[in-house]
Amino acid sequence: MTVRRTTAFSAAGLVLTRDLRLAVRRPSQLIQPLAFFAVVALLFPLGYTPELGKLRAIAPGVLWVGALLASMLALESLFREDASDGTLEQFVVCGQPLVALMAAKTLAHWLLTGLPLTLMAPVLGIALGVPVEAMPGILFSLLLGTVTLSLIGAVGAGLTLGVRRGGVLLSLLTLPLAVPVLVFGARATELAISGESLMGPLYLLGALAVLGITLAPLAAAAAVRIGLE
Amino acid sequence: MNWTWFHRLGSPPHIYRIAGTLTPWFAWPAGLLIVAALYGGLVLAPPDYQQGEGFRILYVHAPSAWLAVMIYGVMASAAAVGLIWRMKVAHAVAASCAGVGAWFTAVSLVTGMLWGKPMWGTYWVWDPRLTAQLILFILYLGYMGLRAGIDDLGRADRASAVLAIVGVVNIPIIRYSVEWWNSIHQAPSVMKMDRPSMPLDMLAPLLMMLLGFTLYFAAILLVRLRAEILRRERTASWIREVLR
Amino acid sequence: MSELSVKNLHVFRGERHLLRGLGFEVPAGCCLQVVGANGAGKTTLLRVMSGLLEAESLELTWRGERVEPRDPEYHAELSYLGHDPALKSDFTAAENIAFNVGLRRRVASQDVRSALARVSAEKFSDRPIRSLSAGQRRRVALAALWLSGTRLWMLDEPATNLDAAGQALVASLIQEQLSGGGLVMAATHQDLGLPAAQRASLEIGVHGVRT
């Protein structure tokens, strides 16, 4: 038997495709955050006012808070199953860099929640009176922002691995860290709606994403190692 | 890796004794400074030409706000030392910091609100400093919640250390984003401590108070550290000798 | 000539000083059977040796070189089979093996088939893990272990949930690993039927006094 070692890159690819295939076989987990996002956004016309003019004013906040909470909702399951069935142990002992595997899992989480949430935002935006011209800006800002949310969330999910019923704690840990994303994202959306240039907050969102991509997988890997002990 | 062995057995009693010896050296100057600064701030300093007597809450608010941020820094540094060099005493320091830090954050929030009432006519305004302080408070709560949520002490130490380091990287970003957010929405901001025009008889008590509060924190940290070490080492034999 | 050597191993679990100055050596082609009462630290020892748990102190030598139990080079030659067999209930047996082994080495589908045949599990190759019994799942995990082709096996109660035929399978897999020059550390009280030259035993917990 000739044995060819798997490279770190293809190991990460395996983890990514495995998570995507698992999600396809269990679509309810995929749909839940989207449904949650829709319900939260659609509660505002009912709870506040059906007047599109007024809704447009709060649309940035509604869209971003909704996306933030929905992506958080999907976080709890990010590591939980892998931890309970022994998969994370195998990730640690398989000789591959854990940071790469964590990055792959985070990417899978973003593809399964952040990206669909982003694509859904314009639809909800229309219901909140957002003009069509603002959609590209909203899409782009959410695309950048949800990357950072997934990265922050992976760290939080890793840290709460050893905690019983850690769902509430997970929100408590990640929400303050997500404040900058919320601030810059909502501002970008606001500028997009009023038809101004949103490059300023977009750059800031991009900077946060780069910082997150650099540091968050390291922190998540350290957290997972500790959580398994 | 013999030195970690040394740390575990060697350090705690040593640190315990040193902390005990040092405590009065911080506590007495802290007490004297705070009393002197209170006299200077509440009696000697003239009323502010804009804010009248109400400004005097600054003498409690500003030092608390400063400590709230500084203690998080101390906590994260101790946590990093504990994580990198696997030093148990450093984790005990971080654990002792959290409660004090959260308390000073709460004090700065409450005094900020009390100050806001006469200034703005309302207890809460989304002032950038107050908002950042509120987020810092939630960070402290998360840290303490994570510690409390993990049963195994070693794991709680190391997981909370990772969180503290992540938090300390984020605090400047959060502060910047809140300032940025505020500059766009232009909420009123009265609490500007960096006025160059502050006369010496107002400024001197403030600086004394800052130093006094910092020394007070050092003293209280040492006391809490001793309690934390006792709790952690309760089965070790040296405790019996110390407490005899 | 021992390939794996451990000196001065100390482990704390909570306040318990569980392993105190443990030291042992495992030569190539030898199985070290770890025995001891429940709670003596058998699982802890295997997890420390696999880099899943940090020791207070440990001098580990692997094939003549000092290594840390978290070194990727050491992990690349090590397989760990714990209580949870790391199988996804939505995937088939074959898919699980392809993924778990694929993290370490390239596997073709005929490799997976031959691994399942080795543990007499080819019948449920395409059935989702959800539909398998605990013993059948254990067999799938053993197939992944066999296919990984690593030199050092860490087995924590490998025969859990297995019937008599399954226990014989575990023994024969270990024998095959040893005859190829591999090493095994196994926490099990099962008689593996090994010749005296290929086995050693390590009893732990005899001085596991509370501090």
XYZ file of C-alpha atoms in Angstrom:
684
model
C 0.000 0.000 0.000
C 1.598 3.264 -1.059
C 0.592 6.044 1.280
C 0.393 9.618 0.070
C -0.077 12.201 2.769
C -2.937 14.636 2.463
C -1.802 18.262 2.274
C -3.172 20.783 4.756
C -4.955 22.516 1.908
C -6.817 19.457 0.705
C -7.591 18.448 4.287
C -9.261 21.837 4.731
C -11.081 21.253 1.445
C -12.337 17.919 2.751
C -13.687 19.549 5.899
C -15.385 22.244 3.850
C -17.082 19.853 1.433
C -18.042 17.532 4.288
C -19.797 20.344 6.163
C -21.578 21.488 3.020
C -22.745 17.954 2.230
C -23.911 17.418 5.792
C -25.940 20.611 5.579
C -27.545 19.541 2.326
C -28.663 16.310 3.951
C -30.207 18.203 6.823
C -31.724 21.273 5.164
C -33.742 22.350 8.198
C -30.598 23.727 9.853
C -29.951 25.694 6.700
C -33.403 27.209 6.544
C -33.887 28.075 10.210
C -31.608 31.158 10.324
C -33.123 32.441 7.080
C -36.647 32.039 8.390
C -35.613 33.714 11.633
C -34.134 36.658 9.733
C -37.311 37.018 7.670
C -39.581 36.866 10.697
C -37.540 39.425 12.663
C -37.498 41.855 9.737
C -41.180 41.416 8.989
C -42.201 41.970 12.616
C -41.181 45.620 12.362
C -43.924 46.737 9.952
C -46.393 45.022 12.269
C -44.898 46.295 15.499
C -43.883 49.765 14.410
C -45.670 51.127 11.367
C -46.577 49.979 7.853
C -45.490 53.373 6.458
C -42.614 52.676 4.081
C -41.104 56.116 4.616
C -40.653 55.496 8.339
C -39.556 51.906 7.847
C -36.882 53.040 5.397
C -35.352 55.126 8.176
C -34.887 52.123 10.459
C -34.208 49.568 7.698
C -30.377 49.585 8.130
C -30.682 48.771 11.807
C -33.360 46.141 11.265
C -31.416 44.391 8.520
C -28.129 44.358 10.429
C -29.491 43.421 13.829
C -31.558 40.715 12.144
C -28.578 39.331 10.228
C -26.440 39.459 13.378
C -28.960 37.514 15.457
C -29.690 35.030 12.684
C -26.020 34.210 12.122
C -25.616 33.829 15.887
C -28.514 31.374 15.950
C -26.643 29.018 13.651
C -23.436 29.243 15.675
C -24.361 26.939 18.476
C -24.367 23.956 16.164
C -21.029 24.908 14.593
C -18.883 22.672 16.821
C -21.395 20.972 19.073
C -21.975 17.850 17.001
C -18.337 17.496 16.003
C -17.425 17.728 19.677
C -19.914 15.153 20.876
C -19.197 12.486 18.234
C -15.414 12.671 18.560
C -14.733 14.382 15.231
C -12.951 17.340 16.834
C -10.594 14.939 18.636
C -9.692 13.466 15.275
C -9.122 16.979 13.897
C -6.555 17.538 16.654
C -4.705 14.221 16.232
C -4.846 13.888 12.452
C -1.535 15.680 11.951
C -3.072 18.574 10.031
C -2.856 22.168 11.255
C -5.971 22.723 13.349
C -6.021 26.383 12.286
C -6.608 25.357 8.654
C -9.432 22.995 9.615
C -11.034 25.710 11.766
C -10.786 28.176 8.887
C -12.515 25.623 6.658
C -15.312 25.112 9.163
C -15.765 28.870 9.491
C -15.894 29.241 5.726
C -18.531 26.516 5.573
C -20.546 28.327 8.235
C -20.366 31.538 6.228
C -21.367 29.815 2.981
C -24.307 28.198 4.774
C -25.562 31.200 6.770
C -23.772 34.483 5.995
C -24.081 34.180 2.241
C -27.768 33.131 2.156
C -28.611 35.846 4.705
C -26.882 38.393 2.485
C -28.768 37.212 -0.567
C -32.031 37.402 1.315
C -31.494 40.933 2.626
C -32.636 42.730 -0.581
C -35.965 40.903 -0.502
C -36.523 41.972 3.085
C -35.232 45.419 2.168
C -38.044 45.859 -0.339
C -40.556 45.031 2.362
C -38.956 47.772 4.481
C -39.174 50.386 1.758
C -35.542 50.288 0.645
C -35.111 51.611 -2.924
C -33.781 49.147 -5.511
C -30.760 51.346 -6.259
C -29.491 50.706 -2.721
C -29.401 46.921 -3.148
C -25.854 46.525 -4.515
C -24.462 48.534 -1.617
C -26.466 46.542 0.924
C -25.399 43.245 -0.638
C -21.756 44.201 -0.654
C -21.677 45.499 2.917
C -23.465 42.410 4.242
C -21.137 40.176 2.262
C -18.124 41.709 4.018
C -19.792 42.036 7.407
C -21.129 38.499 7.678
C -17.610 37.131 7.039
C -16.442 38.869 10.212
C -19.549 37.752 12.103
C -18.838 34.109 11.208
C -15.208 34.498 12.294
C -16.100 36.094 15.643
C -18.760 33.457 16.089
C -16.323 30.597 15.530
C -14.168 31.886 18.385
C -17.196 32.194 20.644
C -18.480 28.743 19.703
C -15.041 27.262 20.421
C -14.850 28.953 23.804
C -18.278 27.743 24.904
C -17.555 24.130 23.873
C -17.130 22.941 27.427
C -20.102 24.887 28.756
C -23.414 23.203 29.416
C -26.285 25.075 27.764
C -23.876 27.667 26.474
C -26.293 29.312 24.032
C -26.977 32.451 26.036
C -23.351 32.730 27.080
C -22.334 32.458 23.430
C -24.443 35.521 22.591
C -23.056 37.381 25.595
C -19.502 36.706 24.406
C -19.956 37.449 20.726
C -22.407 40.368 20.648
C -20.049 42.977 22.158
C -17.311 41.845 19.786
C -19.704 42.298 16.874
C -20.444 45.956 17.707
C -17.960 47.411 15.181
C -19.416 45.257 12.376
C -22.898 46.428 13.304
C -21.876 50.091 13.422
C -19.998 50.129 10.108
C -22.474 47.845 8.362
C -25.553 49.790 9.369
C -23.853 53.021 8.350
C -22.935 51.603 4.941
C -26.546 50.511 4.450
C -27.801 53.922 5.510
C -25.536 55.615 2.984
C -26.631 53.174 0.283
C -30.284 53.983 0.962
C -29.704 57.731 0.832
C -27.740 57.264 -2.394
C -24.375 58.493 -1.105
C -20.961 56.898 -1.442
C -20.488 54.111 1.070
C -16.814 53.457 0.412
C -15.734 54.715 3.862
C -17.605 52.166 5.977
C -16.981 49.489 3.335
C -13.231 49.933 3.745
C -13.646 49.660 7.487
C -15.742 46.491 7.103
C -13.057 45.113 4.803
C -10.358 45.921 7.363
C -12.319 44.103 10.061
C -12.737 41.089 7.793
C -8.997 40.963 7.052
C -8.150 41.246 10.738
C -10.680 38.532 11.517
C -9.390 36.169 8.841
C -5.875 36.615 10.215
C -6.573 36.149 13.909
C -9.895 34.394 14.437
C -8.931 30.880 13.206
C -5.920 30.967 15.548
C -8.107 31.892 18.495
C -10.756 29.348 17.476
C -8.152 26.575 17.254
C -6.759 27.469 20.683
C -10.297 27.557 22.088
C -11.200 24.171 20.606
C -8.052 22.546 22.000
C -8.898 23.867 25.449
C -12.546 22.888 25.092
C -11.641 19.264 24.334
C -9.534 18.760 27.469
C 9.751 21.259 31.406
C 10.883 21.143 35.005
C 10.257 24.801 35.538
C 6.483 24.425 35.239
C 6.741 21.934 38.026
C 8.612 24.535 40.010
C 5.916 27.097 39.275
C 3.155 24.893 40.531
C 4.780 23.916 43.779
C 7.101 26.830 44.320
C 5.219 29.942 43.443
C 1.843 30.095 45.160
C 3.114 30.208 48.765
C 5.811 32.636 47.715
C 3.345 34.934 45.954
C 0.921 34.533 48.824
C 3.505 35.829 51.306
C 4.733 38.648 49.057
C 1.160 39.773 48.390
C 0.507 39.851 52.119
C 3.602 41.953 52.776
C 2.884 44.398 49.957
C -0.802 45.039 50.650
C -0.356 47.768 53.335
C 2.222 49.532 51.166
C -0.501 50.134 48.598
C -3.505 50.415 50.895
C -2.251 53.239 53.155
C -1.065 55.613 50.394
C -4.307 54.865 48.530
C -6.415 55.798 51.556
C -4.453 58.988 52.252
C -4.527 60.082 48.605
C -8.245 59.469 48.250
C -9.072 61.394 51.445
C -6.831 64.282 50.396
C -8.240 64.309 46.874
C -11.808 64.266 48.188
C -11.053 67.297 50.347
C -9.359 69.023 47.436
C -12.089 68.145 44.976
C -15.177 68.672 47.069
C -14.065 71.603 49.260
C -11.072 73.437 47.815
C -11.780 73.305 44.086
C -14.039 76.103 42.803
C -17.356 75.276 41.114
C -17.180 74.891 37.361
C -18.206 78.032 35.454
C -20.525 75.984 33.220
C -21.585 72.989 35.253
C -21.591 74.450 38.756
C -21.220 71.988 41.605
C -22.364 69.053 39.504
C -18.971 68.670 37.909
C -17.558 67.319 41.179
C -18.837 63.849 40.362
C -15.948 63.848 37.917
C -13.664 63.021 40.838
C -15.266 59.610 41.145
C -16.378 59.089 37.569
C -13.106 59.689 35.768
C -10.900 57.481 37.982
C -13.468 54.649 37.811
C -13.658 54.899 34.035
C -9.865 54.843 33.836
C -9.616 51.822 36.134
C -12.325 49.968 34.222
C -10.205 50.045 31.074
C -6.866 49.590 32.807
C -8.019 46.555 34.793
C -9.121 44.842 31.590
C -5.601 45.423 30.287
C -4.047 44.001 33.453
C -6.424 41.043 33.331
C -5.637 40.274 29.686
C -1.876 40.604 30.273
C -2.017 38.260 33.250
C -4.157 35.842 31.245
C -1.671 35.925 28.364
C 1.234 35.221 30.732
C -0.719 32.340 32.214
C -1.570 30.943 28.805
C 1.858 31.253 27.231
C 4.090 30.326 30.169
C 1.518 28.085 31.835
C 1.783 29.992 35.071
C -1.041 29.192 37.451
C -0.523 32.267 39.610
C -1.018 34.505 36.563
C -4.397 32.887 35.957
C -5.257 33.551 39.588
C -4.374 37.222 39.042
C -6.645 37.381 35.988
C -9.462 35.738 37.907
C -9.062 38.251 40.753
C -9.183 41.191 38.318
C -12.520 40.442 36.690
C -14.841 41.247 39.575
C -13.032 44.481 40.489
C -12.983 45.583 36.862
C -16.674 44.921 36.382
C -17.396 46.805 39.601
C -15.454 49.908 38.539
C -17.148 49.775 35.135
C -20.515 49.734 36.880
C -19.451 52.645 39.122
C -18.353 54.676 36.110
C -21.650 53.947 34.370
C -23.754 54.927 37.379
C -21.757 58.088 38.106
C -21.900 58.944 34.412
C -25.672 58.646 34.490
C -25.923 60.726 37.663
C -23.764 63.354 36.021
C -25.910 63.232 32.918
C -29.127 64.105 34.727
C -28.217 67.738 35.550
C -26.225 68.164 32.341
C -28.587 66.693 29.769
C -31.796 66.483 31.729
C -31.869 62.714 31.306
C -30.070 59.807 32.904
C -28.963 58.241 29.677
C -27.577 59.746 26.521
C -25.789 57.664 23.902
C -22.560 59.413 24.619
C -19.595 57.579 23.058
C -17.740 57.198 26.348
C -20.764 55.876 28.172
C -21.611 53.528 25.311
C -18.090 52.146 25.114
C -18.148 51.714 28.881
C -21.418 49.790 28.627
C -19.916 47.422 26.055
C -16.879 46.980 28.292
C -19.262 46.011 31.099
C -20.790 43.327 28.865
C -17.286 42.083 28.020
C -16.571 41.698 31.738
C -19.869 39.867 32.234
C -19.032 37.511 29.370
C -15.596 36.815 30.858
C -17.053 36.030 34.270
C -19.853 34.013 32.714
C -17.411 31.863 30.767
C -15.329 31.281 33.897
C -18.392 30.295 35.860
C -19.671 28.070 33.074
C -16.678 25.724 32.959
C -16.316 23.303 35.848
C -12.685 22.337 35.437
C -10.488 25.099 36.831
C -7.598 24.622 34.414
C -9.886 24.706 31.411
C -11.786 27.719 32.762
C -8.461 29.518 33.237
C -7.279 28.895 29.712
C -10.569 29.405 27.876
C -11.189 32.701 29.676
C -7.594 33.698 28.914
C -8.247 33.295 25.184
C -11.400 35.382 25.587
C -9.554 38.122 27.481
C -6.918 38.332 24.756
C -9.561 38.451 22.023
C -11.315 41.152 24.048
C -8.207 43.264 24.494
C -7.578 43.192 20.739
C -11.157 44.294 20.183
C -11.501 47.035 22.798
C -9.650 49.689 20.755
C -11.680 48.725 17.674
C -14.929 48.905 19.607
C -13.958 52.285 21.081
C -13.020 53.603 17.658
C -16.239 52.347 16.071
C -18.328 53.914 18.821
C -16.547 57.266 18.469
C -17.043 57.034 14.716
C -20.698 56.169 15.140
C -21.134 59.093 17.502
C -19.411 61.559 15.192
C -21.985 60.692 12.536
C -25.059 60.892 14.710
C -23.716 63.850 16.734
C -25.090 63.092 20.124
C -24.165 65.753 22.675
C -20.968 65.170 24.553
C -20.378 67.141 27.711
C -17.874 64.845 29.353
C -14.687 66.148 27.890
C -11.996 65.571 30.445
C -9.205 66.708 28.185
C -9.899 70.417 28.447
C -6.524 72.124 28.517
C -8.020 75.006 30.407
C -8.727 73.070 33.589
C -7.190 75.131 36.412
C -4.681 73.550 38.707
C -6.916 73.563 41.795
C -9.411 71.418 39.834
C -6.832 69.270 38.123
C -4.604 68.432 41.087
C -7.308 66.618 43.079
C -8.252 64.690 39.943
C -4.714 63.470 39.398
C -4.419 62.547 43.073
C -7.673 60.650 42.799
C -6.442 58.763 39.731
C -3.307 57.706 41.560
C -5.266 56.909 44.727
C -7.757 54.722 42.864
C -4.947 52.919 41.048
C -3.149 52.159 44.309
C -6.454 51.100 45.844
C -6.923 48.667 42.949
C -3.428 47.283 43.514
C -4.177 46.732 47.195
C -7.548 45.128 46.600
C -6.077 42.957 43.847
C -3.444 41.625 46.260
C -6.080 40.820 48.880
C -8.255 39.067 46.315
C -5.259 37.255 44.887
C -4.456 35.842 48.333
C -8.041 34.637 48.680
C -7.950 33.151 45.179
C -4.673 31.328 45.911
C -6.099 29.955 49.146
C -9.152 28.721 47.294
C -7.111 27.088 44.560
C -4.490 25.543 46.782
C -6.858 24.506 49.551
C -5.608 20.947 49.499
C -1.906 21.824 49.435
C 0.124 21.248 52.556
C 1.694 24.706 52.730
C -1.724 26.217 53.477
C -1.844 24.401 56.787
C 1.486 25.893 57.792
C 0.516 29.401 56.727
C -2.834 29.382 58.463
C -1.618 27.824 61.694
C 15.448 -0.645 20.995
C 12.348 1.181 22.135
C 10.623 3.482 19.701
C 8.423 5.217 22.198
C 9.727 6.278 25.535
C 8.046 8.285 28.245
C 9.678 9.706 31.319
C 8.600 11.859 34.195
C 4.924 12.062 33.252
C 2.805 14.046 35.692
C -0.861 14.794 35.087
C -3.330 16.654 37.242
C -7.060 16.332 36.745
C -8.725 19.035 38.749
C -7.074 18.764 42.145
C -6.069 15.135 41.738
C -2.490 14.347 40.953
C -3.572 11.468 38.762
C -0.375 10.275 37.111
C 2.750 10.706 39.187
C 6.098 10.425 37.560
C 5.053 7.688 35.175
C 7.687 6.279 32.851
C 7.618 3.425 30.329
C 9.056 2.277 27.026
C 7.443 0.557 24.062
C 9.678 -1.183 21.506
C 8.672 -1.625 17.854
C 6.248 -4.486 17.323
C 5.054 -4.414 20.902
C 1.686 -3.776 22.493
C 1.579 -1.994 25.822
C -1.592 -2.935 27.597
C -2.653 -0.270 30.089
C -4.615 -1.694 32.994
C -5.993 -0.233 36.176
C -9.202 0.349 38.074
C -11.901 2.693 36.820
C -10.776 6.275 37.290
C -7.121 5.301 37.569
C -6.320 7.422 34.515
C -6.184 5.011 31.574
C -8.131 7.324 29.286
C -6.192 10.303 30.624
C -2.901 8.604 29.812
C -3.946 7.805 26.243
C -5.290 11.315 25.706
C -2.076 12.861 27.015
C -0.034 10.583 24.757
C -2.205 11.673 21.808
C -1.778 15.371 22.538
C -5.425 15.892 23.450
C -4.682 16.704 27.048
C -1.818 18.710 28.418
C 0.478 17.094 30.950
C 2.069 18.988 33.776
C 5.385 17.544 32.634
C 6.315 14.925 30.080
C 9.502 13.829 28.387
C 8.407 12.023 25.247
C 10.819 10.389 22.843
C 9.497 9.053 19.556
C 11.865 7.120 17.247
C 14.909 8.559 18.915
C 13.805 12.178 18.932
C 12.342 14.339 21.645
C 8.864 15.435 20.564
C 5.958 17.312 22.070
C 2.688 15.341 22.003
C 1.171 18.145 19.909
C 3.741 18.066 17.117
C 2.050 17.495 13.741
C 4.897 15.165 12.692
C 4.165 12.953 15.686
C 0.404 13.115 15.050
C 0.945 12.099 11.441
C 2.194 8.713 12.666
C -0.384 8.313 15.397
C -4.006 7.174 15.425
C -6.300 7.667 18.371
C -9.457 5.620 18.826
C -11.459 6.973 21.739
C -14.891 6.420 23.230
C -16.612 8.340 20.439
C -15.809 6.848 17.044
C -16.070 10.156 15.102
C -18.751 8.939 12.705
C -21.404 11.167 11.168
C -24.823 9.551 11.415
C -26.009 11.066 8.114
C -23.099 9.629 6.133
C -22.637 6.044 5.056
C -19.924 3.848 6.513
C -17.852 4.258 3.341
C -18.221 8.056 3.321
C -17.159 8.278 6.951
C -14.053 6.197 6.349
C -13.172 8.168 3.243
C -13.362 11.406 5.224
C -11.672 10.310 8.453
C -8.770 8.624 6.696
C -8.737 11.235 3.942
C -7.664 13.877 6.469
C -4.392 11.934 6.790
C -3.736 10.278 3.442
C -5.163 9.899 -0.028
C -7.714 7.109 -0.218
C -9.286 5.519 -3.267
C -12.678 3.862 -3.097
C -11.131 0.388 -3.385
C -9.048 1.175 -0.273
C -12.253 1.900 1.618
C -13.799 -1.321 0.313
C -10.852 -3.415 1.359
C -10.846 -1.770 4.800
C -14.519 -2.610 5.277
C -13.824 -6.159 4.097
C -10.978 -6.424 6.623
C -13.464 -5.852 9.478
C -16.204 -7.950 7.793
C -18.386 -4.884 7.330
C -18.734 -4.766 3.559
C -22.459 -5.510 3.926
C -23.212 -2.113 5.454
C -20.767 -0.122 3.387
C -23.532 2.023 1.879
C -25.824 2.234 4.869
C -25.963 5.456 6.872
C -24.312 5.176 10.278
C -27.647 6.104 11.864
C -29.013 2.689 10.929
C -26.080 0.716 12.384
C -25.798 -0.836 15.826
C -23.130 0.299 18.280
C -21.044 -2.788 17.527
C -21.305 -2.235 13.772
C -20.211 1.386 14.218
C -17.213 0.215 16.209
C -16.266 -2.031 13.292
C -16.437 0.924 10.922
C -14.173 2.904 13.256
C -11.743 -0.029 13.335
C -11.738 -0.105 9.535
C -10.722 3.573 9.470
C -7.992 2.855 12.011
C -6.655 -0.027 9.924
C -6.704 2.009 6.724
C -4.936 5.024 8.229
C -1.689 3.035 8.135
C -0.170 4.836 11.106
C 2.687 3.367 13.089
C 1.429 4.119 16.576
C -2.071 3.226 17.732
C -3.692 4.614 20.864
C -6.747 2.500 21.593
C -9.120 3.323 24.429
C -11.307 0.263 25.137
C -11.237 -0.776 21.455
C -13.569 -3.716 21.967
C -16.426 -1.756 23.543
C -19.823 -2.957 22.270
C -18.248 -5.784 20.289
C -19.346 -9.423 20.384
C -16.935 -12.377 20.640
C -16.160 -12.257 16.909
C -15.566 -8.517 17.159
C -13.158 -8.970 20.071
C -11.245 -11.529 18.053
C -11.149 -8.985 15.238
C -9.598 -6.363 17.540
C -6.963 -8.904 18.609
C -6.173 -9.818 15.006
C -5.931 -6.169 13.935
C -3.491 -5.517 16.771
C -1.475 -8.591 15.798
C -1.329 -7.389 12.202
C -0.176 -3.945 13.340
C 2.551 -5.456 15.524
C 3.807 -7.853 12.869
C 4.248 -4.861 10.567
C 6.538 -3.268 13.147
C 3.883 -0.967 14.531
C 3.238 -0.016 18.143
C 0.029 -0.182 20.139
C -0.982 1.293 23.449
C -4.324 -0.155 24.459
C -6.427 0.458 27.535
C -8.187 -2.878 27.740
C -8.483 -5.839 30.076
C -9.175 -8.164 27.162
C -6.730 -11.014 26.547
C -5.282 -10.178 23.140
C -3.647 -13.593 22.709
C -0.238 -12.109 21.991
C 3.026 -13.990 22.512
C 5.015 -12.817 25.519
C 7.622 -11.088 23.361
C 4.993 -8.791 21.841
C 3.236 -7.633 24.946
C 3.911 -5.624 28.020
C 1.559 -4.311 30.583
C 1.446 -1.106 32.537
C -0.616 -0.932 35.662
C -1.557 2.557 36.695
C -3.351 3.911 39.700
C -1.364 1.870 42.195
C -0.046 5.073 43.729
C -2.853 7.334 42.613
C -3.225 8.857 46.064
C -5.177 12.043 46.540
C -3.073 15.065 47.277
